[in-house]
Coordinates of C-alpha atoms in Angstrom, one line a residue:
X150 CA 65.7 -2.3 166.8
X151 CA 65.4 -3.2 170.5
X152 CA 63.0 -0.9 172.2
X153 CA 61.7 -0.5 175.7
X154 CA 59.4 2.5 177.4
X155 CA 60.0 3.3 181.1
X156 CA 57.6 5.6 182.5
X157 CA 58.2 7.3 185.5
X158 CA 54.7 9.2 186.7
X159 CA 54.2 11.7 183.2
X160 CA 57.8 10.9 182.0
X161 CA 58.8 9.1 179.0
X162 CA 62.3 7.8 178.4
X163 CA 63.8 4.9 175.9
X164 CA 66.2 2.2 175.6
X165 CA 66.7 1.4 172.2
X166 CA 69.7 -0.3 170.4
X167 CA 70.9 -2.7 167.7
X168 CA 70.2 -6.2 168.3
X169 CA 72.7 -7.0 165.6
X170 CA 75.7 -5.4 167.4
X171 CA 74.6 -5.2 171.3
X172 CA 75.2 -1.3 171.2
X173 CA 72.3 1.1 173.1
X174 CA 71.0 4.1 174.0
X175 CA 69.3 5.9 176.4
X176 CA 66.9 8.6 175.2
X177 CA 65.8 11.2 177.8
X178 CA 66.7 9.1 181.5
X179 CA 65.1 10.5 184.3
X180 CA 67.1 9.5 188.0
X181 CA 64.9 7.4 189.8
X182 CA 65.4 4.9 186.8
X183 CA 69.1 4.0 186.5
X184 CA 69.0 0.9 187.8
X185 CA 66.1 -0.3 185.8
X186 CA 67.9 1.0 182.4
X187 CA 71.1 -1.1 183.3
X188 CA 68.8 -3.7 184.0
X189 CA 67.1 -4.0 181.1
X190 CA 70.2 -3.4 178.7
X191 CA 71.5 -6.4 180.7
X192 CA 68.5 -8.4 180.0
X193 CA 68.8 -7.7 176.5
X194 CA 72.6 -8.2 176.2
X195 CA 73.1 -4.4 175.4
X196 CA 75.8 -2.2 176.5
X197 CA 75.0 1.5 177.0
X198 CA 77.3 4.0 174.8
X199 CA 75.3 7.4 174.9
X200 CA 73.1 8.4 177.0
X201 CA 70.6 11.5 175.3
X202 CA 69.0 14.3 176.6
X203 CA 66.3 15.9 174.1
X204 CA 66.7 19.4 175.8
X205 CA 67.0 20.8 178.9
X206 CA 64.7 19.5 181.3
X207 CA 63.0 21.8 183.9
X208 CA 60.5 19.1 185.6
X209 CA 62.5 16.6 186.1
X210 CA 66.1 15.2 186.9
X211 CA 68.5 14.1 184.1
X212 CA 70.2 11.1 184.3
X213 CA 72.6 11.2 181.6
X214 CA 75.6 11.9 183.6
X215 CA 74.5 9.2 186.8
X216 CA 74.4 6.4 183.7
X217 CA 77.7 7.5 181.9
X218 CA 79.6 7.4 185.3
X219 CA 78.7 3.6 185.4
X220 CA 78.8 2.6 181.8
X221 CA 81.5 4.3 180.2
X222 CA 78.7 5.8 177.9
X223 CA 78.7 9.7 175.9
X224 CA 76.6 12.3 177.0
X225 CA 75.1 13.4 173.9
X226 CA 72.8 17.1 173.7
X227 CA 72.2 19.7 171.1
X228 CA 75.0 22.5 170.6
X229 CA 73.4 24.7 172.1
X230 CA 72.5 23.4 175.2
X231 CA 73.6 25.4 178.4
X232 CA 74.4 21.7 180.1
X233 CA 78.3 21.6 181.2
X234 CA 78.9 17.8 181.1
X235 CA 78.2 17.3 177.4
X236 CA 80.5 14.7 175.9
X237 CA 79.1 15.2 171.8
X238 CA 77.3 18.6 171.2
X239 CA 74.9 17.5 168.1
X240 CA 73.5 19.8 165.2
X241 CA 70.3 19.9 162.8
X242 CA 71.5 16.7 160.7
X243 CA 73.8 15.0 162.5
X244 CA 73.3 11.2 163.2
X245 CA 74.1 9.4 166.7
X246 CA 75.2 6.4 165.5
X247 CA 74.5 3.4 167.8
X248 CA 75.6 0.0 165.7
X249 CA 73.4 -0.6 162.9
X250 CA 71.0 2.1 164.4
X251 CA 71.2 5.5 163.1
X252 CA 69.4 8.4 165.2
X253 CA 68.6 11.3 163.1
X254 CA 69.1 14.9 164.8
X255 CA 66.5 17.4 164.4
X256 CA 67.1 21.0 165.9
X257 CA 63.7 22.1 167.3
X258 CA 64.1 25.2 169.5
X259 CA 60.7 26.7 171.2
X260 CA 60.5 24.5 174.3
X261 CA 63.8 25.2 175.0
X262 CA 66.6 26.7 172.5
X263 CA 68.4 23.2 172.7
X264 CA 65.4 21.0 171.9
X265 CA 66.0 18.7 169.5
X266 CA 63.8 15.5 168.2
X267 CA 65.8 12.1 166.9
X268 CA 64.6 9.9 164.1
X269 CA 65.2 6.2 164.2
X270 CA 63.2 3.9 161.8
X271 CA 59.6 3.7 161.9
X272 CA 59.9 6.7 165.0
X273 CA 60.8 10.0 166.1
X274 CA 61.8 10.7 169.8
X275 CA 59.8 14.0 170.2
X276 CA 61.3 15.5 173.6
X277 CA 58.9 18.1 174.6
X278 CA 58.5 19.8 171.1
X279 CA 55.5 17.3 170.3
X280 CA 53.4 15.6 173.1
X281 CA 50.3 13.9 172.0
X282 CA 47.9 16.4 172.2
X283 CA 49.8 19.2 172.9
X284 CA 53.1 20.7 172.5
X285 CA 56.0 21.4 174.7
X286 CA 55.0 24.9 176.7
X287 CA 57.3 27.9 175.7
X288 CA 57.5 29.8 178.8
X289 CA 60.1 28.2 180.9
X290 CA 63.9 29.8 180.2
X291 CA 65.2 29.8 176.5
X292 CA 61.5 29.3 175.5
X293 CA 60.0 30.8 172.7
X294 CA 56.8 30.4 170.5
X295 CA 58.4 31.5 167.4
X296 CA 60.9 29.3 167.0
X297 CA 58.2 26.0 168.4
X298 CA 55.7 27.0 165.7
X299 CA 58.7 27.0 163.2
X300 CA 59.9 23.9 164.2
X301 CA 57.1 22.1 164.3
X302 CA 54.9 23.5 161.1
X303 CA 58.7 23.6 159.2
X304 CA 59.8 20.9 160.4
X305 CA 58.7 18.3 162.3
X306 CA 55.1 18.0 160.7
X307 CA 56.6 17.8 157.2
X308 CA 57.9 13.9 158.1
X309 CA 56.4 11.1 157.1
X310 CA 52.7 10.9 158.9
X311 CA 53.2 7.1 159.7
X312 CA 56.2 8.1 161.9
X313 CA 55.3 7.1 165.2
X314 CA 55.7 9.7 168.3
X315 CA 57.3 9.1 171.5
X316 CA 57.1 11.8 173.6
X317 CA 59.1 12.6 176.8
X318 CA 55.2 13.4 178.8
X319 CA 52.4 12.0 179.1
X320 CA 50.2 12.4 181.9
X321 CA 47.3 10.3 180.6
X322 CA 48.6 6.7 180.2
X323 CA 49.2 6.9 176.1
X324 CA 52.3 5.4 174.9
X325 CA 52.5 6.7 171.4
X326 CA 50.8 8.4 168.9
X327 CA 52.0 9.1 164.8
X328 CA 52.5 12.5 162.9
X329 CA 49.4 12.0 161.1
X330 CA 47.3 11.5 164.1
X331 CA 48.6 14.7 166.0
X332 CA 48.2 16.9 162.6
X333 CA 44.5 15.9 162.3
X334 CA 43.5 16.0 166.2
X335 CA 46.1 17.5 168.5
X336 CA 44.1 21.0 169.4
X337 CA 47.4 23.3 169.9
X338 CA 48.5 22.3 166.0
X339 CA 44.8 23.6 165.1
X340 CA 46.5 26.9 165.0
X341 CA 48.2 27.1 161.9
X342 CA 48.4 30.6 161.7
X343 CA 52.2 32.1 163.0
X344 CA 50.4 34.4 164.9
X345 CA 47.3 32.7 166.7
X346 CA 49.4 29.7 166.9
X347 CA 52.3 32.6 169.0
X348 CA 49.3 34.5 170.8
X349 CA 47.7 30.6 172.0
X350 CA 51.4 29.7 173.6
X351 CA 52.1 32.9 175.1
X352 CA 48.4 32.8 177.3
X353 CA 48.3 29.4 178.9
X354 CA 48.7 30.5 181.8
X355 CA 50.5 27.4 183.3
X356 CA 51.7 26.7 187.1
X357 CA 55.2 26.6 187.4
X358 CA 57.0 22.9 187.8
X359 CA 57.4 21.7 191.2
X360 CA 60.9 21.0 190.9
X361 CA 62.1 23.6 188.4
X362 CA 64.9 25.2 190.3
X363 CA 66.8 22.2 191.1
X364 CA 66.2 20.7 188.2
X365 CA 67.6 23.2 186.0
X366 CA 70.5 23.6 188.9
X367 CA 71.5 20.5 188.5
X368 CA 70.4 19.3 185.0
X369 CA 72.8 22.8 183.9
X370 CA 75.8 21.9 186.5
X371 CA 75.7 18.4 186.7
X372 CA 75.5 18.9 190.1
X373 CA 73.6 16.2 192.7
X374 CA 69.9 16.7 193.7
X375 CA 69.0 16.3 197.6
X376 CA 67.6 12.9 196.9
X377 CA 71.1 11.3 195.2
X378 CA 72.1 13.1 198.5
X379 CA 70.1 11.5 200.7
X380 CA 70.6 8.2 198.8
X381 CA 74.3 8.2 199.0
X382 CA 74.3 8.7 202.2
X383 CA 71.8 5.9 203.2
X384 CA 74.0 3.7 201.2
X385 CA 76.7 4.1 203.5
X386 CA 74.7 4.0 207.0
X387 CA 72.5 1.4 208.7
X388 CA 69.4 2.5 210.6
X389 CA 68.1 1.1 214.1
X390 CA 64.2 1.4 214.1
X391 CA 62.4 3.4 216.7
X392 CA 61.3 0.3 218.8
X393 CA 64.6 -0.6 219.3
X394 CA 65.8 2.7 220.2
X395 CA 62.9 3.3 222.8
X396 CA 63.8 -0.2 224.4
X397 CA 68.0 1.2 224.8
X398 CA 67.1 4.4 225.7
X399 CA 64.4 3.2 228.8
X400 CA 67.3 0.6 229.7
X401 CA 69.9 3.2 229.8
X402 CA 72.4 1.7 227.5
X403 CA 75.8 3.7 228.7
X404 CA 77.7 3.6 225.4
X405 CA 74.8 5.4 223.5
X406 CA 74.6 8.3 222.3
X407 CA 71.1 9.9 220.6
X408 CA 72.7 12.4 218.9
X409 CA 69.4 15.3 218.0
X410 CA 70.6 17.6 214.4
X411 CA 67.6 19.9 214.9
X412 CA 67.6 23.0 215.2
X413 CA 67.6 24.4 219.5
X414 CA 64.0 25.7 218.9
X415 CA 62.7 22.6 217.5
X416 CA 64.8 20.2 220.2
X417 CA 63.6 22.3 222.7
X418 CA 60.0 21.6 222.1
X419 CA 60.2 18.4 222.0
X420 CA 63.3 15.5 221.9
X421 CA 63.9 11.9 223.2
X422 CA 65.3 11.3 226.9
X423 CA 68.5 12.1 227.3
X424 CA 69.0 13.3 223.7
X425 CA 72.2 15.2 223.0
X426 CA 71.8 18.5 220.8
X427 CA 74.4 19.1 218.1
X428 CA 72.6 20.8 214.7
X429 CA 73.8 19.3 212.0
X430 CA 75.1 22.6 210.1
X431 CA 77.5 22.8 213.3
X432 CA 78.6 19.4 213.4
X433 CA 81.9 19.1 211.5
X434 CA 82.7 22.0 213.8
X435 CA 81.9 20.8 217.2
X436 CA 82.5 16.9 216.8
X437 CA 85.3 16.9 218.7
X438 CA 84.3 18.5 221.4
X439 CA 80.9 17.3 221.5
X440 CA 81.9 14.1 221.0
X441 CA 85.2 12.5 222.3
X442 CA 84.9 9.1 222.2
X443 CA 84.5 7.8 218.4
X444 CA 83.5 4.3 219.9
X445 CA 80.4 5.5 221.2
X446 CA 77.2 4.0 219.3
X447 CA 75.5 7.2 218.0
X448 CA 71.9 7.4 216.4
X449 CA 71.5 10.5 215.0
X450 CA 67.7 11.8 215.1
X451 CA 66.0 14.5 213.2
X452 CA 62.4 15.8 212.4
X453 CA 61.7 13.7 209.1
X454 CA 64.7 11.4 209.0
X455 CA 66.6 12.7 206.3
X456 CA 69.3 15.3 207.8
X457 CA 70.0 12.8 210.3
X458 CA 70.6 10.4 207.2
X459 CA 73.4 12.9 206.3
X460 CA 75.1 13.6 209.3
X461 CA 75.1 9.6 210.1
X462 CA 77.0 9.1 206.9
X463 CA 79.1 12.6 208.0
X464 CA 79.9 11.1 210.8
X465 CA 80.8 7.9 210.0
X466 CA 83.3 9.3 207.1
X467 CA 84.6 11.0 210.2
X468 CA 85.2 8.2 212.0
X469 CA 82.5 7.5 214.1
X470 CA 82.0 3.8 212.7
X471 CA 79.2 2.8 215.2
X472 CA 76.9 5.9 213.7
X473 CA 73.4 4.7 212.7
X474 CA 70.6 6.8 211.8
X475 CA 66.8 6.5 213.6
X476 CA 64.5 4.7 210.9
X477 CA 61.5 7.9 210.9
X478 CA 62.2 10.9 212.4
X479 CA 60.9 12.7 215.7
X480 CA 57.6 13.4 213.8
X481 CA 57.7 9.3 213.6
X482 CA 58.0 9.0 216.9
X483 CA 55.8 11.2 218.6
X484 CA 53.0 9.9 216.1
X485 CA 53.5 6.2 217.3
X486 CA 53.1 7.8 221.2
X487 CA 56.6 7.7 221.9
X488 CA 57.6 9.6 225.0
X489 CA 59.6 13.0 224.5
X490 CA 60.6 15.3 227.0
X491 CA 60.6 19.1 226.4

């Protein structure tokens, strides 16, 4: 088996597949990744056909769907998953067959109701059912301690004790651990009692994630975050820095535009010389008026630099060709002692 481990901050996700056929897999991807993940399958001579999510993910952005768009690969999840682009809907027993490699589906609802673990060899892809020294927390949606104490004292602690764990997070550097070292040291599986082990889940008293509202938006919809947004849109826009904007503007360059996508109140406080105002959410419906000459050279400007991102792309899919985006945003500038006027 051909194996790598890409962490991304506390996230854990794998590329493993069959050396003997070329075939892959990518086992919990996380967005910020994809190019590595074609990378490395390229390095290896591997060609990606399914691309798994353990469960649900509420902390961080799936990229199954980004990765089958570009390979041609299967979106594989459990059954019962609430995820809309879902090319093979697994069950408890089924095998995802990659090659020579065979992945072994285990159902193991309590994280979420669509958490499942996959066995392959010497190792078992524990999603956020097992952590090392924890457990997956049961009080985000579809979570339940019932069913995680099931699944794992039914279940997933009855495998082999060599089987080594691979968990989606880890927040403390550890790569792996094995069954046998989580039953004789990970605290949480101390309660082996239904009920302790029930009453223990239901009080940790955890924050919330930071992200979990777009990540279960768009993990559920297959819908695009603000950053693959913001990235898409800075793939199809250059950016002119603020140096060079400060030495056009001062020398009163006659086809430029500096085109401000803040809100009145916040161009009113404070904005470059001669800045036009046009907020971006009225700009598909004022172009034209606002702006009649489509050969102008316009830099759109914003607070932080990402709205003006978008409405450069906006407005070059418009037809404004010569539409660049300022490199920072007006927070940027003022910080480097940039003059405004108000």
């Amino acid at each position: 088996m051909i194996f790598e481990q890409v962490s991304t901050g506390g996230c854990q996700s794998y590329l493993v597949g069959c050396g003997e056929t070329c075939a892959a897999a990518v086992i919990d991807p996380e967005t910020s990744q994809v190019d590595r993940y074609l990378a490395l399958a390229a390095r290896d001579g591997l060609r990606i056909r399914y691309v798994i999510d353990t469960h649900t993910h509420a902390d961080h952005f799936s990229a199954t769907r980004l990765i089958a768009e570009r390979t041609d690969a299967r979106v594989v999840m459990h059954r019962s998953t609430g995820a809309r682009d879902v090319d093979m809907r697994v069950d408890d027993g089924d095998m995802v067959v990659v090659g020579k490699l065979r992945l072994q589906v285990l159902a193991t609802p309590g994280h979420t109701k669509d958490s499942m673990c996959l066995v392959a060899e010497d190792r078992v892809f524990t999603g956020d059912t097992l952590l090392i020294g924890g457990t997956g927390r049961t009080d985000l949606p579809t979570g339940d301690s019932g069913q995680l104490y099931d699944s794992l004292f039914g279940k997933l602690l009855k495998l082999d004790p060599k089987l080594l764990v691979y968990p989606a997070h880890d927040y403390k550097g550890r790569t792996h651990s094995t069954i046998g070292d989580e039953i004789a040291s990970n605290p949480r599986l101390a309660k082996t009692e239904r009920a302790a082990f029930i009453d223990m889940m239901n009080n940790l008293n955890l924050g919330m994630p930071t992200h979990i509202t777009e990540a279960l938006r768009t993990n559920l919809s297959g819908g695009k975050t603000v950053a693959q947004m913001l990235a898409e849109a800075a793939a199809l826009v250059p950016f002119i820095s603020m140096g060079q904007l400060r030495t056009r503007v001062e020398a009163g360059e006659k086809d430029l535009v500096v085109l401000d996508v803040r809100e009145r109140e916040q161009y009113a406080e404070g904005h470059i010389a001669g800045a036009q105002l046009l907020p971006r959410g009225q700009l598909e419906l004022r172009v034209n008026q606002e702006l009649p000459d489509p050969t102008k050279r316009i830099v759109t400007v914003c607070e932080l630099g990402r709205i003006s991102t978008l409405a450069a792309a906006t407005l070059r899919q418009m037809g404004f060709q010569r539409a660049v985006a300022l490199d920072g945003g007006m927070k940027a500038w003022r910080e480097a002692g940039f003059p405004v006027e108000s």
